[in-house]
Coordinates of N, CA, C and O in Angstrom, one line a residue:
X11 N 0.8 -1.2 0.0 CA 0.0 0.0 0.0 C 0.9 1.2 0.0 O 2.1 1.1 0.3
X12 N 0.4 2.4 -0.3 CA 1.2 3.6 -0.7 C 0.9 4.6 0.6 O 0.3 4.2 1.6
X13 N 1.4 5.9 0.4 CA 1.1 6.7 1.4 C -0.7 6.7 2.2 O -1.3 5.7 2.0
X14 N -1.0 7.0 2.4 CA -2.4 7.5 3.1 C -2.4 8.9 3.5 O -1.6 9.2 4.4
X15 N -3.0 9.6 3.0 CA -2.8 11.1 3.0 C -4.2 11.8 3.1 O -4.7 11.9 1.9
X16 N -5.3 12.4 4.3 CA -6.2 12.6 4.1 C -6.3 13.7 5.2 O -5.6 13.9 6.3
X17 N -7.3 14.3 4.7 CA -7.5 16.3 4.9 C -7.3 16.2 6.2 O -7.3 15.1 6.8
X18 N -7.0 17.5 6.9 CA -6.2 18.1 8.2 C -7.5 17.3 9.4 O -8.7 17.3 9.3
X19 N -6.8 17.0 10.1 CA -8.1 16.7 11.9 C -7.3 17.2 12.7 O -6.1 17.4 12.7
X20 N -8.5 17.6 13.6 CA -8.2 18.4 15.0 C -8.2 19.6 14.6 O -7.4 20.2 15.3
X21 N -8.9 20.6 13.7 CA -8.9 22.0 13.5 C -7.6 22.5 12.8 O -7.0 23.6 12.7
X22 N -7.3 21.3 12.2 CA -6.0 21.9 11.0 C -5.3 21.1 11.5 O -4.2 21.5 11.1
X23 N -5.3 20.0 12.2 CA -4.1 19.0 12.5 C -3.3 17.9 11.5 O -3.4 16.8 11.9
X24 N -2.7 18.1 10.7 CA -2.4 17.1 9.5 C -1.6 16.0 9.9 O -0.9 16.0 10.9
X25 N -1.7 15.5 9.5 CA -1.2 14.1 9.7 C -1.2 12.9 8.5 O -2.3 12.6 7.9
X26 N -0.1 12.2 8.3 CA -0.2 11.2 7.1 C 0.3 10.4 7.8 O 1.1 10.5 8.8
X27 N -0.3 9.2 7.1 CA 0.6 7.9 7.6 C 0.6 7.2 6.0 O -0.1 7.1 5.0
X28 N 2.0 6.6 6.5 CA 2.4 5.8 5.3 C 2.3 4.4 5.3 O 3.3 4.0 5.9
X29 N 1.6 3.6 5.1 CA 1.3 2.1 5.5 C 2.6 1.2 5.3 O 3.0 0.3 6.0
X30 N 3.2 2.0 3.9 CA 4.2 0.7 3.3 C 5.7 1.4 4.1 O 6.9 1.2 3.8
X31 N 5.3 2.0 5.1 CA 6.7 2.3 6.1 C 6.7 1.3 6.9 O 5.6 0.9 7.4
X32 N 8.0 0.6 7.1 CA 8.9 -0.2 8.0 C 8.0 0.6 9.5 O 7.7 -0.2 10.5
X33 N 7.7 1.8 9.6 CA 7.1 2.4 10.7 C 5.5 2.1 11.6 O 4.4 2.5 11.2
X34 N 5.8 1.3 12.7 CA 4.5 1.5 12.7 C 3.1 2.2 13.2 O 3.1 2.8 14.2
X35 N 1.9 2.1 12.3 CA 1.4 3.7 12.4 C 1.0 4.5 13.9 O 1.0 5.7 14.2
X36 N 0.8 3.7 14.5 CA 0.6 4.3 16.1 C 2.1 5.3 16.3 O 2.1 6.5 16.8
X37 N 3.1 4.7 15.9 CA 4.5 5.7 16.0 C 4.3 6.5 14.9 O 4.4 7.7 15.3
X38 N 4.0 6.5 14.1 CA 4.0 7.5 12.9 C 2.9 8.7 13.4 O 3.4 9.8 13.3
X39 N 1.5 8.8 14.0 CA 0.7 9.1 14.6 C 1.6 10.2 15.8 O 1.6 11.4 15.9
X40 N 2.5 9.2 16.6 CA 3.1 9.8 17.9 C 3.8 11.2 17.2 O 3.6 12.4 17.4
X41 N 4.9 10.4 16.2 CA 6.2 11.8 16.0 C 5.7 12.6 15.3 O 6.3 13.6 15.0
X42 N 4.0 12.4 14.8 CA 3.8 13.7 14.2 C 3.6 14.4 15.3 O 4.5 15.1 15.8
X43 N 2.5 14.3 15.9 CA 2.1 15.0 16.7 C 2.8 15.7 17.7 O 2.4 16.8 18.2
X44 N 4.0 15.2 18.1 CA 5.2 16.1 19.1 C 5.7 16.8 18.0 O 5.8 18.0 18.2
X45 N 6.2 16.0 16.5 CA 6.5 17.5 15.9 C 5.5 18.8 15.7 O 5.8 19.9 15.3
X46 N 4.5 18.3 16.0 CA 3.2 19.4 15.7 C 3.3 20.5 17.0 O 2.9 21.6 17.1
X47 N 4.0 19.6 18.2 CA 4.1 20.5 19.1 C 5.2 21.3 19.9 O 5.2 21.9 21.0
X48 N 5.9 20.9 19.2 CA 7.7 21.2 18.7 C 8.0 22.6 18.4 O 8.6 23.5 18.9
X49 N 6.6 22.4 16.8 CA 6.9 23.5 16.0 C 5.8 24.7 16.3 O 5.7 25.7 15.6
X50 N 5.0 24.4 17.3 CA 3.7 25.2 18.3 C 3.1 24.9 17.6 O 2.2 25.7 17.8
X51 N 2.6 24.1 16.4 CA 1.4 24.7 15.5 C 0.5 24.0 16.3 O -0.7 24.2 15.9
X52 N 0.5 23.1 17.6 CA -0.1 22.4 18.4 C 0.6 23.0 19.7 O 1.7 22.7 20.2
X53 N -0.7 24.3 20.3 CA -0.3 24.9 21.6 C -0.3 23.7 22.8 O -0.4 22.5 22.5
X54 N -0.2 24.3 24.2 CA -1.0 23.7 25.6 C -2.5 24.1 25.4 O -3.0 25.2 25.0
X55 N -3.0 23.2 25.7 CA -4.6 23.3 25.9 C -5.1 23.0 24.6 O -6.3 22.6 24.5
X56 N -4.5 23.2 23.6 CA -5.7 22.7 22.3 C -5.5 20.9 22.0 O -4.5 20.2 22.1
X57 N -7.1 20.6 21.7 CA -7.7 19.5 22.1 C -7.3 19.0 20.9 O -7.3 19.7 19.8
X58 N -6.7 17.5 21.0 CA -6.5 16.4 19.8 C -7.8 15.7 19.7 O -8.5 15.2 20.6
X59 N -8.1 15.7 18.2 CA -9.7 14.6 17.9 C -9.5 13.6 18.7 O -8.4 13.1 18.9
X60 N -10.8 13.3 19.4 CA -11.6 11.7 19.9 C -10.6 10.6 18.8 O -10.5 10.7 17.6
X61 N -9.8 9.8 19.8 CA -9.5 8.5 19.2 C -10.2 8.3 17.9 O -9.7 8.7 16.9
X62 N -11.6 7.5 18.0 CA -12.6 7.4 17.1 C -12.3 8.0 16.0 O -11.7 7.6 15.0
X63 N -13.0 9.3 16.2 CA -13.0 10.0 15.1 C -11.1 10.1 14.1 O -10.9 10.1 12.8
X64 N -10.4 10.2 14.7 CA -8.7 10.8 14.5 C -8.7 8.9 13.4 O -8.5 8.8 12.2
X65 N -8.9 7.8 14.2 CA -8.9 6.8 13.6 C -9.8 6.4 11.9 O -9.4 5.8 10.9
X66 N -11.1 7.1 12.4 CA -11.4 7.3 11.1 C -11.4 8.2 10.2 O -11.9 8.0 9.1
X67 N -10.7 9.3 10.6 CA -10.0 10.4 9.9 C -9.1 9.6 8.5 O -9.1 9.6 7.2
X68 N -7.9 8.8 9.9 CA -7.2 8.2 9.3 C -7.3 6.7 8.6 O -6.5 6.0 8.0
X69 N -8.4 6.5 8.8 CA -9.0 4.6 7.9 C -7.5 3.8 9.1 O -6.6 3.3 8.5
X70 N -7.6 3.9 10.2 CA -7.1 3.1 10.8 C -7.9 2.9 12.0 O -8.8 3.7 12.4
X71 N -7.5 1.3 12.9 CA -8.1 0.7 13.8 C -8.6 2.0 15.1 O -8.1 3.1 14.9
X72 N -9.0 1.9 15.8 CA -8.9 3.3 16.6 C -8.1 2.8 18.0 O -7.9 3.8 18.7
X73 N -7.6 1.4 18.5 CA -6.8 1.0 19.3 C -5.5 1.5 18.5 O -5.0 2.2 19.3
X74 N -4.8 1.3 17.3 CA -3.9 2.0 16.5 C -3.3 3.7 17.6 O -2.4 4.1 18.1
X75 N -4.9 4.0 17.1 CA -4.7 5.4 17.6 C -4.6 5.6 19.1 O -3.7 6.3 19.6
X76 N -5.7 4.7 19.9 CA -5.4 5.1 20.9 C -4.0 4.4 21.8 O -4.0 4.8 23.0
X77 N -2.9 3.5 21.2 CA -1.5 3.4 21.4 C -1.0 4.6 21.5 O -0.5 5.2 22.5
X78 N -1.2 5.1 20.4 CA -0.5 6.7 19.8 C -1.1 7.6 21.4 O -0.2 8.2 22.1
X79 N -2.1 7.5 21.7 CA -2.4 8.5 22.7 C -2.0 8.6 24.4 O -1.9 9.5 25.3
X80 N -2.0 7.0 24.2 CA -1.0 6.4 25.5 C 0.5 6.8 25.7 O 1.1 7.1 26.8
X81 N 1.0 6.7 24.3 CA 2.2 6.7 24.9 C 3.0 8.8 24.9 O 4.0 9.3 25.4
X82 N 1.7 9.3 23.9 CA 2.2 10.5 24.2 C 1.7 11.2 25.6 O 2.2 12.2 26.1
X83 N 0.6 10.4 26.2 CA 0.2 10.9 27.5 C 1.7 10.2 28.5 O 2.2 10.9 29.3
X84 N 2.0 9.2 28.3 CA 3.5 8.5 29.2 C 4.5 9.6 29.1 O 5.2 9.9 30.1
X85 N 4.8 10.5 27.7 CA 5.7 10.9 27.4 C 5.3 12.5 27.9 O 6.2 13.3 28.0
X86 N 4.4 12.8 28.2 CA 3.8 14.4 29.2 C 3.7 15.0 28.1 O 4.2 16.2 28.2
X87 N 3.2 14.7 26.9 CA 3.1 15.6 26.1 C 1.6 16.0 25.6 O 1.2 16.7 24.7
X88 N 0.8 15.2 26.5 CA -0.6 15.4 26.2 C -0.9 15.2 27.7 O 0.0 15.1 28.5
X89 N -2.4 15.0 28.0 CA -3.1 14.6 28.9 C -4.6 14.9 28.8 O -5.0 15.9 28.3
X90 N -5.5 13.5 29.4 CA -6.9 12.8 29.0 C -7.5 13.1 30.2 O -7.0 12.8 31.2
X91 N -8.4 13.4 30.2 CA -9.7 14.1 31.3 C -11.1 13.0 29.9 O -11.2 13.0 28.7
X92 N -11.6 12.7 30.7 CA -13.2 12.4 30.7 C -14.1 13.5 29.8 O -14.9 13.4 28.8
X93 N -13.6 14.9 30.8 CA -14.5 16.3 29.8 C -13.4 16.9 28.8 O -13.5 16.7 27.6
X94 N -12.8 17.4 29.2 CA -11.7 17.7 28.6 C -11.0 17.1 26.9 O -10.5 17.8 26.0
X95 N -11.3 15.7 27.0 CA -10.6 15.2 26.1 C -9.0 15.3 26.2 O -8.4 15.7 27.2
X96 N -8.4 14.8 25.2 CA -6.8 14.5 25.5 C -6.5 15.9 24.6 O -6.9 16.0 23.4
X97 N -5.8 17.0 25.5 CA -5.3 18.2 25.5 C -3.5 18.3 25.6 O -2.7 17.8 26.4
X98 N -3.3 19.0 24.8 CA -1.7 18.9 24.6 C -1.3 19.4 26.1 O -2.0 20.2 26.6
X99 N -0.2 18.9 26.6 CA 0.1 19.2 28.1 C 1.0 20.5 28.5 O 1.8 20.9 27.6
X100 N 1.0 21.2 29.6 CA 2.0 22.0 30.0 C 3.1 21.6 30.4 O 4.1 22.4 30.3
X101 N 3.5 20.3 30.8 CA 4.5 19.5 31.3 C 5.4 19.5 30.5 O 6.4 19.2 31.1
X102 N 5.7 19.7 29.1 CA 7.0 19.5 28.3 C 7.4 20.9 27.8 O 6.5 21.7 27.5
X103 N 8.5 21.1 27.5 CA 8.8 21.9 26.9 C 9.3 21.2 25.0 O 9.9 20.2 24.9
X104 N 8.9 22.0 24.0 CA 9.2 22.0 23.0 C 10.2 21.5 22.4 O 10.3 21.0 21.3
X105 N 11.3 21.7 23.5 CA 12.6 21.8 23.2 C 13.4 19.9 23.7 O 14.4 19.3 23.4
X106 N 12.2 19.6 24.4 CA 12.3 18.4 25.0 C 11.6 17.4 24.2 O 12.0 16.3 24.1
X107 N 10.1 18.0 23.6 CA 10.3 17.2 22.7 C 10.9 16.8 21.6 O 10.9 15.6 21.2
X108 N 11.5 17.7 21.2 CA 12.2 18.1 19.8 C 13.6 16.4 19.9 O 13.8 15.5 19.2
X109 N 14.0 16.8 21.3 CA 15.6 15.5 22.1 C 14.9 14.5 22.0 O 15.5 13.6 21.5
X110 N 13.5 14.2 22.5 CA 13.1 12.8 22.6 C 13.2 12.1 20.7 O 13.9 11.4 20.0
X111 N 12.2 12.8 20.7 CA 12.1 12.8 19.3 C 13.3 12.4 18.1 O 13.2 11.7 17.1
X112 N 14.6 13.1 18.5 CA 15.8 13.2 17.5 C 16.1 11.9 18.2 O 16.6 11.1 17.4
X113 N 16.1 11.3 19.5 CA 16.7 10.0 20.5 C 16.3 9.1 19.6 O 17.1 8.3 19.0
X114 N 14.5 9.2 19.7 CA 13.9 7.8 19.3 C 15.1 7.6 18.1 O 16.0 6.8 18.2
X115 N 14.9 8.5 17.2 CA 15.0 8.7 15.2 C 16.5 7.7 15.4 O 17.0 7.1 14.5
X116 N 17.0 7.7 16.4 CA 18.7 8.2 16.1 C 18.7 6.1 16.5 O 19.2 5.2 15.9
X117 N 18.1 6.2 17.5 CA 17.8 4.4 18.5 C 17.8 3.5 17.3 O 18.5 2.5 16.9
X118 N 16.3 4.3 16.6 CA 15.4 3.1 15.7 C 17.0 3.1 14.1 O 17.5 2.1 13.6
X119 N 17.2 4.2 13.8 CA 18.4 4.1 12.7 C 19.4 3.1 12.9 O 19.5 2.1 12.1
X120 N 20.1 3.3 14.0 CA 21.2 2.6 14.8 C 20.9 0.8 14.8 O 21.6 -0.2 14.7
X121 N 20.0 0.9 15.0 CA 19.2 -1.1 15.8 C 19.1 -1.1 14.2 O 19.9 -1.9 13.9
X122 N 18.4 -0.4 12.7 CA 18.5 -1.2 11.9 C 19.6 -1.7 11.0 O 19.7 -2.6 10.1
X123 N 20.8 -0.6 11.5 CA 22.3 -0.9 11.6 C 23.0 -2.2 12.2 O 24.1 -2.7 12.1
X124 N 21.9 -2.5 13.1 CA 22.5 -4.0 13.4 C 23.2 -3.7 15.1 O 23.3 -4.7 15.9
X125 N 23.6 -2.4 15.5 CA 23.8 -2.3 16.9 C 23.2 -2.7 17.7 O 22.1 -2.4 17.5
X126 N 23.3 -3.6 18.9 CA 22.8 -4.0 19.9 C 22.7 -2.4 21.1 O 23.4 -1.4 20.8
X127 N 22.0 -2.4 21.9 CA 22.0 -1.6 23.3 C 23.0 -1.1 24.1 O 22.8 0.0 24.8
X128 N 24.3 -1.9 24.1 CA 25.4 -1.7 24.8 C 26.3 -1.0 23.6 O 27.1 -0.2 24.1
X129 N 26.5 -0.9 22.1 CA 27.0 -0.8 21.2 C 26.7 1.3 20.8 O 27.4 2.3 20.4
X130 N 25.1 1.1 21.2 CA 24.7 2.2 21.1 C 24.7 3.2 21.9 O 24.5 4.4 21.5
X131 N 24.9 3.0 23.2 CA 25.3 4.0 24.7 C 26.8 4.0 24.5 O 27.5 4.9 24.9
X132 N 27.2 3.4 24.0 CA 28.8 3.5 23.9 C 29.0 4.4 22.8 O 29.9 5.2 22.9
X133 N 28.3 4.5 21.3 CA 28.3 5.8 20.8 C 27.6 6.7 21.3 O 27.2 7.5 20.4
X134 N 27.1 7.0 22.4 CA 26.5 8.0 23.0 C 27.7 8.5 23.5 O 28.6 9.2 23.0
X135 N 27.6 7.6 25.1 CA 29.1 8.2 25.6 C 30.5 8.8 25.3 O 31.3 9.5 25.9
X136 N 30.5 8.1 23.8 CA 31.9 8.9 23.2 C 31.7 10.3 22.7 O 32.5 11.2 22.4
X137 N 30.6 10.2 22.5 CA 30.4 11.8 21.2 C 30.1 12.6 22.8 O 31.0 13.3 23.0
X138 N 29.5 12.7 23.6 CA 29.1 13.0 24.7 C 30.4 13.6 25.7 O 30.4 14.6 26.4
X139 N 31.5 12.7 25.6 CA 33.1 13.0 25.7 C 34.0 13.8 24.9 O 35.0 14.5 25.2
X140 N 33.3 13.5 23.9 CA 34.0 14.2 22.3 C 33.8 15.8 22.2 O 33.0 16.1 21.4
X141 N 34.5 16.8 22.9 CA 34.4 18.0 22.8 C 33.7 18.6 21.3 O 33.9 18.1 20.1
X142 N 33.1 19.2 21.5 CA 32.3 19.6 19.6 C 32.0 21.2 20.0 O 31.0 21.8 20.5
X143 N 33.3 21.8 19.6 CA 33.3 23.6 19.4 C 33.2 24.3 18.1 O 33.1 25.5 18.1

């Protein structure tokens, strides 16, 4: 299957998922949305679509979606009230998403490089040592 590309949710919230990505769509779902709130076009307090609906926005399962909303509520970048709905959170800063975000990109690159866990803190640790003026 090819891209999946369908009109903005959440009051202009865009989002594509690509099916025939190695990625899967609950994560594809996630890094948009911290990039969306990276780059402010997603303040504190503005409400992300009902699961449901966001799922059928996107022609995907709505458990799909609601992974995606778990783990950005774990990651403090959202939070779920009953009335409220799941509302982007004050707890993160931008800038913090931006490091998780570049972490995951850098983890998932690395592991398809064939690095094990120990291989990959150890290129952390050196560049981390490695003076960069």
């Amino acid at each position: 299957m090819s891209s999946t590309e369908r009109p903005p949710v959440g009051g202009g919230l865009h989002l594509e998922i690509d099916l025939a990505s190695g990625v899967p769509p609950y994560e594809q779902i996630r890094s948009q949305i911290v990039a969306h709130v990276a780059s402010e076009r997603l303040l504190v307090g503005d409400r992300l679509p009902t699961i449901r609906a966001l799922a059928a926005d996107l022609g995907l399962a709505a458990g799909t979606v609601a992974r995606a909303y778990r783990e950005l509520e774990a990651a403090g970048v959202t939070t779920t009230n009953r009335r409220a709905g799941t509302v982007v959170s004050d707890g993160v800063a931008p800038a913090d998403v931006v490091a998780r975000q570049a972490a995951r990109a850098f983890v998932v690159s690395v592991r398809e490089a064939g690095l094990d866990d120990d291989a990959i803190l150890d290129l952390v640790r050196g560049e981390l040592l490695h003076r960069h003026d």
